[in-house]
């Protein structure tokens, strides 16, 4: 008998019937026709079978699900967009709180505020906010969930102008481990708000996020330019030199990748190593050509696709490259500059890429993100100019472990001082989590964990366990 079946039998039909009757949403069980669809997540590397899935339609459903998981001793997973790289949005034999039906967005254009429910994706938010010419730092793939992205930090095309997504989180509604429904802001439960700004999903289920928004679009100057793969070192060095004087309105990244068979690229480069510089200028669109020009002349150009485009077009530009159902593993490392040793390490890792869909992303940071005081949020690393995100992917199980080993080696090649970013860490590891935060920040997060989740009910995340003196019966 499987773990899922055993848990179903232990719970009993009367208990499950009572839970189902108390929900406005849907209780999905392994015997239901919709179960396989309901249990699937974006990252196919994790194929798990929860005992129960609660598809929540409102806060009351979330409270009931949390209370049920706690009372029955069930492992609890919380799913927003379902993009969790380590697979935290599902579990074997436990209960999944699926927030995806809770995807309403409310815009206050006068106060420049965006309120998004916990099941929203960035596509949901951008569609509503751009109707009013507003935006906040969102995911580079529009199907990414607002919740996990924000709670771990949130790096996107507005990061240098507006800071991280979590920097712009001004309020949230949270269901805690004991079933309480709390609002947090600078004036109400402020320590919880501090922890939500980068401390991950450790402290409860966030059912609603309120963001400060910015005037952006509807047209931005954005796109990508491709360079030959054998010019990677020149492009990286030139990028570093140009980035030193980049204005805050300009956010850019380098992809060391493999040329896809797309019509805007010459056939002779298809399937070969290639370098893409991607970016967005969010200032006045007519100034974008001049602002991006230094990054579009770093080497002989294969194709230059920069130009004016709708903000939402840039926000969905990478969607086709990150479809649901592939196996994914990410590794990350913050670093200071594109000096000779770093360039050599990146070029070497690119030369060893295991397949045509795995790649290295180097994202330029700084700007508004770097000016936020270190203790203003729980986000751990603001003093580095760059982050490397190593993307290891395969269409199926074949070759996946090889890709994972490549990703680990590529991240480690930048050295032991290159701290990780919790959103781009493909596995749970207490040492990696600890190293992602300064010691004082980590201890402060433990204190918040002790207050709001002393039994570690919310442990399927980049976990910050409660202190040894807390009640850890669920841990």
Coordinates of C-alpha atoms in Angstrom, one line a residue:
X1 CA 0.0 0.0 0.0
X2 CA 1.4 3.4 -0.9
X3 CA 1.9 6.2 1.6
X4 CA -0.9 8.2 0.0
X5 CA -3.3 5.3 0.2
X6 CA -2.3 4.5 3.8
X7 CA -2.9 8.2 4.8
X8 CA -6.3 8.2 3.1
X9 CA -7.4 5.0 5.0
X10 CA -6.2 6.5 8.3
X11 CA -8.1 9.7 7.9
X12 CA -11.4 8.0 7.1
X13 CA -14.3 9.0 4.9
X14 CA -16.2 10.7 7.7
X15 CA -13.3 13.0 8.5
X16 CA -12.7 13.8 4.8
X17 CA -16.4 14.4 4.2
X18 CA -16.5 16.9 7.0
X19 CA -13.5 18.7 5.6
X20 CA -15.0 18.8 2.1
X21 CA -18.4 20.1 3.3
X22 CA -16.7 23.0 5.1
X23 CA -14.9 24.3 2.0
X24 CA -16.1 26.7 -0.7
X25 CA -13.4 25.3 -2.9
X26 CA -12.6 21.8 -3.8
X27 CA -11.1 18.9 -2.0
X28 CA -9.3 16.6 -4.5
X29 CA -8.4 13.1 -3.5
X30 CA -6.3 10.4 -5.3
X31 CA -9.5 8.6 -6.5
X32 CA -10.9 11.8 -8.2
X33 CA -10.6 12.1 -12.0
X34 CA -9.0 15.5 -11.6
X35 CA -6.3 14.2 -9.2
X36 CA -3.4 13.8 -11.7
X37 CA -3.9 17.2 -13.1
X38 CA -4.3 18.8 -9.7
X39 CA -1.2 17.3 -8.3
X40 CA 1.1 18.2 -11.2
X41 CA 3.4 21.2 -10.9
X42 CA 5.5 23.2 -13.3
X43 CA 8.8 21.4 -12.5
X44 CA 8.4 17.8 -13.6
X45 CA 11.5 16.8 -11.6
X46 CA 9.1 16.3 -8.7
X47 CA 6.3 13.7 -9.3
X48 CA 4.7 13.4 -5.9
X49 CA 1.3 12.0 -4.7
X50 CA -0.3 14.1 -1.9
X51 CA -3.0 12.5 0.1
X52 CA -5.2 15.6 -0.3
X53 CA -5.3 18.8 -2.3
X54 CA -7.4 21.7 -1.1
X55 CA -8.1 24.1 -4.0
X56 CA -8.9 27.2 -1.9
X57 CA -11.4 29.8 -3.0
X58 CA -10.9 32.1 -0.1
X59 CA -9.3 32.7 3.3
X60 CA -11.8 30.5 5.1
X61 CA -10.7 27.6 3.0
X62 CA -7.0 28.3 3.8
X63 CA -7.7 28.5 7.6
X64 CA -9.6 25.2 7.4
X65 CA -6.9 23.5 5.5
X66 CA -4.1 24.7 7.9
X67 CA -6.1 23.6 10.9
X68 CA -6.8 20.2 9.3
X69 CA -3.2 19.6 8.4
X70 CA -2.1 20.5 11.9
X71 CA -4.7 18.5 13.8
X72 CA -4.1 15.4 11.6
X73 CA -0.3 15.6 11.6
X74 CA -0.1 16.0 7.8
X75 CA 2.9 17.4 6.1
X76 CA 1.7 20.7 4.5
X77 CA 2.8 22.1 1.2
X78 CA 1.6 25.5 0.0
X79 CA 1.2 26.2 -3.8
X80 CA 0.9 29.6 -5.4
X81 CA 2.2 29.5 -8.9
X82 CA 3.7 26.1 -8.5
X83 CA 7.2 27.0 -9.9
X84 CA 9.1 25.8 -6.9
X85 CA 12.4 24.5 -8.2
X86 CA 13.0 22.2 -5.2
X87 CA 9.4 20.9 -5.4
X88 CA 8.1 22.5 -2.2
X89 CA 4.7 23.1 -3.7
X90 CA 3.8 19.4 -3.5
X91 CA 4.4 16.5 -1.1
X92 CA 4.0 12.7 -0.8
X93 CA 1.2 11.7 1.5
X94 CA 0.5 15.1 2.9
X95 CA -1.9 18.0 2.2
X96 CA -1.4 20.6 -0.5
X97 CA -3.0 24.0 -0.1
X98 CA -3.5 25.1 -3.7
X99 CA -4.1 28.9 -3.9
X100 CA -4.4 29.1 -7.7
X101 CA -8.2 29.8 -7.6
X102 CA -7.4 32.9 -5.5
X103 CA -6.0 35.0 -8.3
X104 CA -7.9 38.3 -8.0
X105 CA -5.9 41.6 -8.5
X106 CA -7.0 45.0 -7.4
X107 CA -5.4 48.2 -8.5
X108 CA -5.5 51.6 -6.6
X109 CA -4.1 54.0 -9.3
X110 CA -4.3 57.1 -7.1
X111 CA -2.2 55.5 -4.3
X112 CA -0.2 53.5 -6.8
X113 CA -0.9 50.2 -5.0
X114 CA -1.4 46.7 -6.3
X115 CA -3.2 44.1 -4.2
X116 CA -2.8 40.5 -5.4
X117 CA -4.2 37.3 -3.9
X118 CA -1.8 34.5 -3.1
X119 CA -2.6 32.4 -6.1
X120 CA -1.8 35.1 -8.7
X121 CA 0.9 34.8 -11.3
X122 CA 2.8 37.8 -12.6
X123 CA 0.8 37.5 -15.8
X124 CA -2.3 38.1 -13.7
X125 CA -0.8 41.2 -12.0
X126 CA 0.8 42.7 -15.2
X127 CA -2.5 42.4 -17.1
X128 CA -4.4 44.5 -14.5
X129 CA -1.6 46.9 -13.5
X130 CA -0.7 47.9 -17.1
X131 CA -4.3 49.0 -17.7
X132 CA -3.3 51.9 -15.3
X133 CA 0.3 52.2 -16.5
X134 CA 1.7 50.7 -13.3
X135 CA 4.0 47.8 -12.5
X136 CA 6.2 46.4 -9.8
X137 CA 9.3 44.2 -10.1
X138 CA 7.9 40.9 -11.3
X139 CA 9.1 37.5 -12.6
X140 CA 11.0 37.1 -15.9
X141 CA 8.5 34.3 -16.8
X142 CA 4.9 35.4 -16.5
X143 CA 3.6 32.1 -15.2
X144 CA 5.8 32.5 -12.1
X145 CA 3.7 32.8 -8.9
X146 CA 3.7 36.2 -7.1
X147 CA 3.9 34.5 -3.7
X148 CA 7.1 32.4 -3.8
X149 CA 8.8 35.0 -6.0
X150 CA 8.1 37.8 -3.5
X151 CA 8.7 35.9 -0.3
X152 CA 12.2 34.9 -1.4
X153 CA 13.2 38.3 -2.8
X154 CA 12.1 38.8 -6.4
X155 CA 14.6 39.8 -9.1
X156 CA 13.2 41.1 -12.4
X157 CA 13.4 43.7 -15.1
X158 CA 12.6 46.6 -12.7
X159 CA 15.1 45.5 -10.0
X160 CA 17.5 48.4 -10.5
X161 CA 14.8 51.0 -10.7
X162 CA 12.3 49.8 -8.1
X163 CA 14.3 47.2 -6.1
X164 CA 13.2 43.7 -5.4
X165 CA 9.6 42.7 -5.3
X166 CA 9.9 42.2 -1.5
X167 CA 11.2 45.7 -1.1
X168 CA 7.9 47.0 -2.4
X169 CA 5.8 44.7 -0.2
X170 CA 3.9 47.2 2.1
X171 CA 1.3 44.9 3.5
X172 CA 0.1 41.3 3.6
X173 CA -2.7 39.1 4.9
X174 CA -1.4 35.9 6.5
X175 CA -2.9 32.7 7.9
X176 CA -0.4 31.4 10.6
X177 CA 0.2 27.9 11.8
X178 CA -2.3 28.2 14.6
X179 CA -5.1 29.3 12.2
X180 CA -5.0 33.0 13.0
X181 CA -5.7 35.5 10.2
X182 CA -3.4 38.5 10.6
X183 CA -2.7 41.6 8.6
X184 CA 0.9 42.9 8.6
X185 CA 2.2 46.3 7.6
X186 CA 4.7 48.8 9.0
X187 CA 2.2 49.6 11.7
X188 CA 0.7 46.2 12.4
X189 CA 2.8 43.1 13.1
X190 CA 5.8 44.9 11.6
X191 CA 8.3 42.1 12.5
X192 CA 6.3 39.6 10.5
X193 CA 6.3 42.0 7.5
X194 CA 10.1 42.3 7.8
X195 CA 10.4 38.5 7.8
X196 CA 8.1 38.1 4.7
X197 CA 10.4 40.4 2.8
X198 CA 12.9 37.7 1.9
X199 CA 12.4 35.0 4.6
X200 CA 10.4 32.7 2.3
X201 CA 7.3 30.8 3.2
X202 CA 8.4 30.0 6.7
X203 CA 5.8 32.0 8.6
X204 CA 2.4 31.2 7.2
X205 CA 0.2 31.2 4.1
X206 CA 0.1 34.7 2.6
X207 CA -3.3 35.1 1.1
X208 CA -2.9 38.6 -0.1
X209 CA 0.0 40.9 -1.0
X210 CA 0.0 44.7 -1.2
X211 CA 2.7 46.3 -3.3
X212 CA 3.9 49.8 -3.9
X213 CA 3.7 50.3 -7.7
X214 CA 5.6 52.5 -10.3
X215 CA 4.6 54.3 -13.5
X216 CA 5.9 52.0 -16.2
X217 CA 5.0 51.6 -19.9
X218 CA 2.8 50.9 -21.7
X219 CA 5.9 51.1 -24.1
X220 CA 9.4 50.3 -23.0
X221 CA 12.6 49.9 -25.0
X222 CA 13.6 46.3 -24.5
X223 CA 14.6 43.0 -26.2
X224 CA 17.8 41.0 -26.7
X225 CA 20.9 41.0 -28.9
X226 CA 22.8 37.8 -29.8
X227 CA 26.6 37.4 -30.1
X228 CA 28.7 34.4 -31.3
X229 CA 29.4 31.9 -28.6
X230 CA 33.2 32.2 -29.2
X231 CA 33.0 35.8 -28.2
X232 CA 31.6 35.1 -24.7
X233 CA 34.7 36.3 -22.9
X234 CA 34.7 39.6 -24.8
X235 CA 30.9 40.1 -24.2
X236 CA 31.3 39.4 -20.5
X237 CA 34.2 41.8 -20.1
X238 CA 32.5 44.5 -22.1
X239 CA 29.2 44.0 -20.3
X240 CA 31.0 44.5 -16.9
X241 CA 32.6 47.8 -18.1
X242 CA 29.4 49.2 -19.5
X243 CA 27.3 48.1 -16.5
X244 CA 29.5 50.2 -14.2
X245 CA 27.8 53.4 -15.4
X246 CA 24.3 52.0 -16.3
X247 CA 21.4 54.2 -15.0
X248 CA 18.8 52.7 -12.7
X249 CA 16.2 52.5 -15.4
X250 CA 18.2 49.9 -17.2
X251 CA 18.2 46.3 -16.1
X252 CA 20.1 43.7 -18.1
X253 CA 21.2 40.1 -18.1
X254 CA 23.5 37.8 -20.1
X255 CA 22.5 34.3 -21.2
X256 CA 25.3 31.9 -22.1
X257 CA 23.1 29.5 -24.0
X258 CA 22.6 27.4 -27.2
X259 CA 21.1 29.1 -30.2
X260 CA 17.5 27.8 -30.7
X261 CA 16.3 27.1 -34.2
X262 CA 14.3 30.3 -34.6
X263 CA 13.8 32.3 -37.8
X264 CA 15.5 35.5 -36.5
X265 CA 18.8 33.6 -36.1
X266 CA 20.9 32.4 -39.1
X267 CA 20.7 28.7 -39.6
X268 CA 24.4 28.3 -39.3
X269 CA 24.3 29.2 -35.6
X270 CA 21.4 26.9 -34.7
X271 CA 22.4 24.4 -32.0
X272 CA 25.7 26.1 -31.4
X273 CA 26.9 28.1 -28.3
X274 CA 25.6 31.7 -28.4
X275 CA 25.5 34.7 -26.0
X276 CA 22.4 36.8 -25.6
X277 CA 22.2 40.1 -23.8
X278 CA 18.6 40.8 -22.6
X279 CA 17.3 43.9 -21.0
X280 CA 14.7 46.6 -20.5
X281 CA 14.9 50.4 -20.3
X282 CA 12.0 51.6 -18.3
X283 CA 12.6 55.3 -18.7
X284 CA 11.3 57.4 -21.6
X285 CA 11.1 55.0 -24.5
X286 CA 12.7 57.5 -26.9
X287 CA 15.9 57.4 -24.7
X288 CA 16.1 53.6 -24.8
X289 CA 18.2 53.2 -28.0
X290 CA 21.0 55.4 -26.6
X291 CA 20.8 53.8 -23.1
X292 CA 21.1 50.3 -24.4
X293 CA 23.6 50.9 -27.3
X294 CA 26.7 50.2 -25.2
X295 CA 25.4 46.7 -24.6
X296 CA 24.5 46.1 -28.2
X297 CA 28.0 46.7 -29.5
X298 CA 30.1 44.3 -27.4
X299 CA 31.2 42.0 -30.3
X300 CA 30.1 41.2 -33.8
X301 CA 26.3 41.0 -33.7
X302 CA 24.4 37.9 -34.9
X303 CA 21.0 39.5 -34.4
X304 CA 19.8 42.7 -32.6
X305 CA 16.1 42.5 -31.5
X306 CA 16.0 45.5 -29.2
X307 CA 13.3 48.1 -29.8
X308 CA 10.1 49.7 -28.5
X309 CA 7.6 47.1 -27.2
X310 CA 4.8 46.8 -24.7
X311 CA 5.9 46.2 -21.2
X312 CA 3.7 43.1 -21.0
X313 CA 5.4 41.8 -24.2
X314 CA 8.8 41.9 -22.4
X315 CA 7.3 40.3 -19.4
X316 CA 6.2 37.3 -21.5
X317 CA 9.2 37.2 -23.9
X318 CA 10.8 34.2 -22.2
X319 CA 7.6 32.2 -21.5
X320 CA 8.0 29.9 -24.5
X321 CA 11.5 28.9 -23.3
X322 CA 10.2 27.8 -19.9
X323 CA 7.2 25.5 -20.5
X324 CA 5.5 23.4 -17.9
X325 CA 6.6 19.8 -17.7
X326 CA 10.3 19.9 -18.1
X327 CA 12.7 18.8 -15.4
X328 CA 14.4 21.8 -13.8
X329 CA 17.2 22.4 -11.3
X330 CA 18.7 25.8 -10.5
X331 CA 21.8 26.8 -8.7
X332 CA 22.8 30.4 -7.9
X333 CA 25.6 32.6 -6.7
X334 CA 26.0 36.3 -6.0
X335 CA 29.3 37.8 -7.0
X336 CA 31.0 41.2 -7.1
X337 CA 32.3 41.8 -10.7
X338 CA 33.1 40.3 -14.0
X339 CA 36.8 40.1 -13.4
X340 CA 39.2 37.7 -15.2
X341 CA 38.7 34.7 -12.8
X342 CA 34.9 35.0 -13.0
X343 CA 34.9 35.4 -16.8
X344 CA 37.1 32.4 -17.2
X345 CA 34.8 30.3 -14.9
X346 CA 31.7 31.3 -16.7
X347 CA 33.2 30.6 -20.2
X348 CA 34.5 27.2 -19.0
X349 CA 31.1 26.3 -17.6
X350 CA 29.4 27.4 -20.8
X351 CA 31.8 25.1 -22.8
X352 CA 30.7 22.1 -20.7
X353 CA 26.9 22.7 -20.9
X354 CA 25.3 19.3 -21.0
X355 CA 22.5 20.0 -23.5
X356 CA 20.8 22.7 -25.6
X357 CA 18.3 23.8 -23.0
X358 CA 20.6 24.3 -20.0
X359 CA 22.2 27.7 -19.7
X360 CA 23.9 30.3 -17.5
X361 CA 22.1 33.6 -16.6
X362 CA 24.1 36.6 -15.3
X363 CA 21.8 39.3 -14.0
X364 CA 23.1 42.8 -13.2
X365 CA 21.9 44.1 -9.9
X366 CA 22.6 47.2 -7.9
X367 CA 20.7 50.4 -8.3
X368 CA 17.6 50.7 -6.1
X369 CA 18.1 47.2 -4.8
X370 CA 21.6 48.0 -3.5
X371 CA 20.4 51.2 -1.7
X372 CA 18.0 49.5 0.6
X373 CA 19.5 49.3 4.1
X374 CA 20.7 45.8 4.9
X375 CA 18.5 45.4 8.0
X376 CA 15.3 46.9 6.4
X377 CA 14.3 43.5 5.0
X378 CA 15.2 39.9 5.6
X379 CA 16.7 39.6 2.1
X380 CA 20.2 38.5 2.6
X381 CA 22.6 39.8 -0.1
X382 CA 22.6 43.4 -1.4
X383 CA 26.3 44.2 -1.6
X384 CA 27.0 42.2 -4.8
X385 CA 26.6 43.6 -8.3
X386 CA 25.7 40.4 -10.0
X387 CA 23.9 37.1 -9.6
X388 CA 24.5 33.9 -11.5
X389 CA 21.6 31.6 -12.1
X390 CA 22.6 28.2 -13.4
X391 CA 19.6 26.6 -15.2
X392 CA 19.8 22.9 -15.7
X393 CA 17.0 21.3 -17.6
X394 CA 16.0 18.3 -19.6
X395 CA 12.8 17.4 -21.4
X396 CA 12.6 14.0 -19.5
X397 CA 14.6 12.0 -17.0
X398 CA 17.3 11.1 -19.5
X399 CA 20.4 13.1 -18.7
X400 CA 18.9 15.1 -15.8
X401 CA 21.3 14.0 -13.2
X402 CA 24.2 14.9 -15.5
X403 CA 22.7 18.4 -15.9
X404 CA 22.3 18.8 -12.1
X405 CA 25.9 17.9 -11.5
X406 CA 27.0 20.4 -14.2
X407 CA 24.9 23.1 -12.5
X408 CA 26.4 22.4 -9.1
X409 CA 29.9 22.6 -10.5
X410 CA 29.1 25.9 -12.4
X411 CA 27.8 27.5 -9.2
X412 CA 30.8 26.3 -7.1
X413 CA 33.2 27.6 -9.7
X414 CA 32.6 31.1 -8.5
X415 CA 34.1 30.3 -5.1
X416 CA 32.9 29.7 -1.6
X417 CA 32.1 33.3 -0.8
X418 CA 29.4 33.5 -3.5
X419 CA 26.2 33.4 -1.4
X420 CA 23.1 31.7 -2.8
X421 CA 19.7 33.2 -3.6
X422 CA 16.9 31.1 -2.0
X423 CA 14.6 31.4 -4.9
X424 CA 17.2 29.9 -7.3
X425 CA 18.4 27.0 -5.0
X426 CA 17.3 23.7 -6.4
X427 CA 17.4 21.7 -3.2
X428 CA 16.8 22.1 0.5
X429 CA 20.0 22.3 2.6
X430 CA 20.3 23.9 6.0
X431 CA 23.8 25.1 5.3
X432 CA 22.9 26.8 2.1
X433 CA 19.9 28.5 3.8
X434 CA 22.1 29.7 6.6
X435 CA 24.7 31.0 4.2
X436 CA 22.0 32.9 2.3
X437 CA 21.5 35.4 5.2
X438 CA 23.9 37.4 7.4
X439 CA 24.1 35.7 10.9
X440 CA 22.1 38.5 12.6
X441 CA 19.4 38.3 10.0
X442 CA 19.2 34.6 10.3
X443 CA 18.8 34.7 14.1
X444 CA 16.1 37.4 13.8
X445 CA 14.3 35.1 11.3
X446 CA 14.5 32.3 13.8
X447 CA 12.9 34.6 16.4
X448 CA 10.0 35.3 14.1
X449 CA 9.7 31.6 13.3
X450 CA 9.4 30.9 17.1
X451 CA 6.6 33.4 17.3
X452 CA 4.5 32.4 14.4
X453 CA 5.4 28.7 13.7
X454 CA 7.1 27.2 16.7
X455 CA 6.2 23.6 15.6
X456 CA 7.6 24.1 12.1
X457 CA 4.3 23.3 10.3
X458 CA 5.5 25.4 7.4
X459 CA 8.7 23.5 6.7
X460 CA 8.4 22.7 3.0
X461 CA 10.4 25.7 2.0
X462 CA 14.0 26.9 2.3
X463 CA 13.5 26.2 5.9
X464 CA 14.5 28.2 8.9
X465 CA 13.8 25.9 11.8
X466 CA 12.5 27.3 15.1
X467 CA 15.0 27.5 17.9
X468 CA 15.8 24.5 20.1
X469 CA 13.6 25.9 22.9
X470 CA 10.5 26.1 20.8
X471 CA 7.8 23.4 20.5
X472 CA 9.0 21.5 17.4
X473 CA 6.6 18.5 17.6
X474 CA 5.8 18.9 13.9
X475 CA 9.5 19.3 12.9

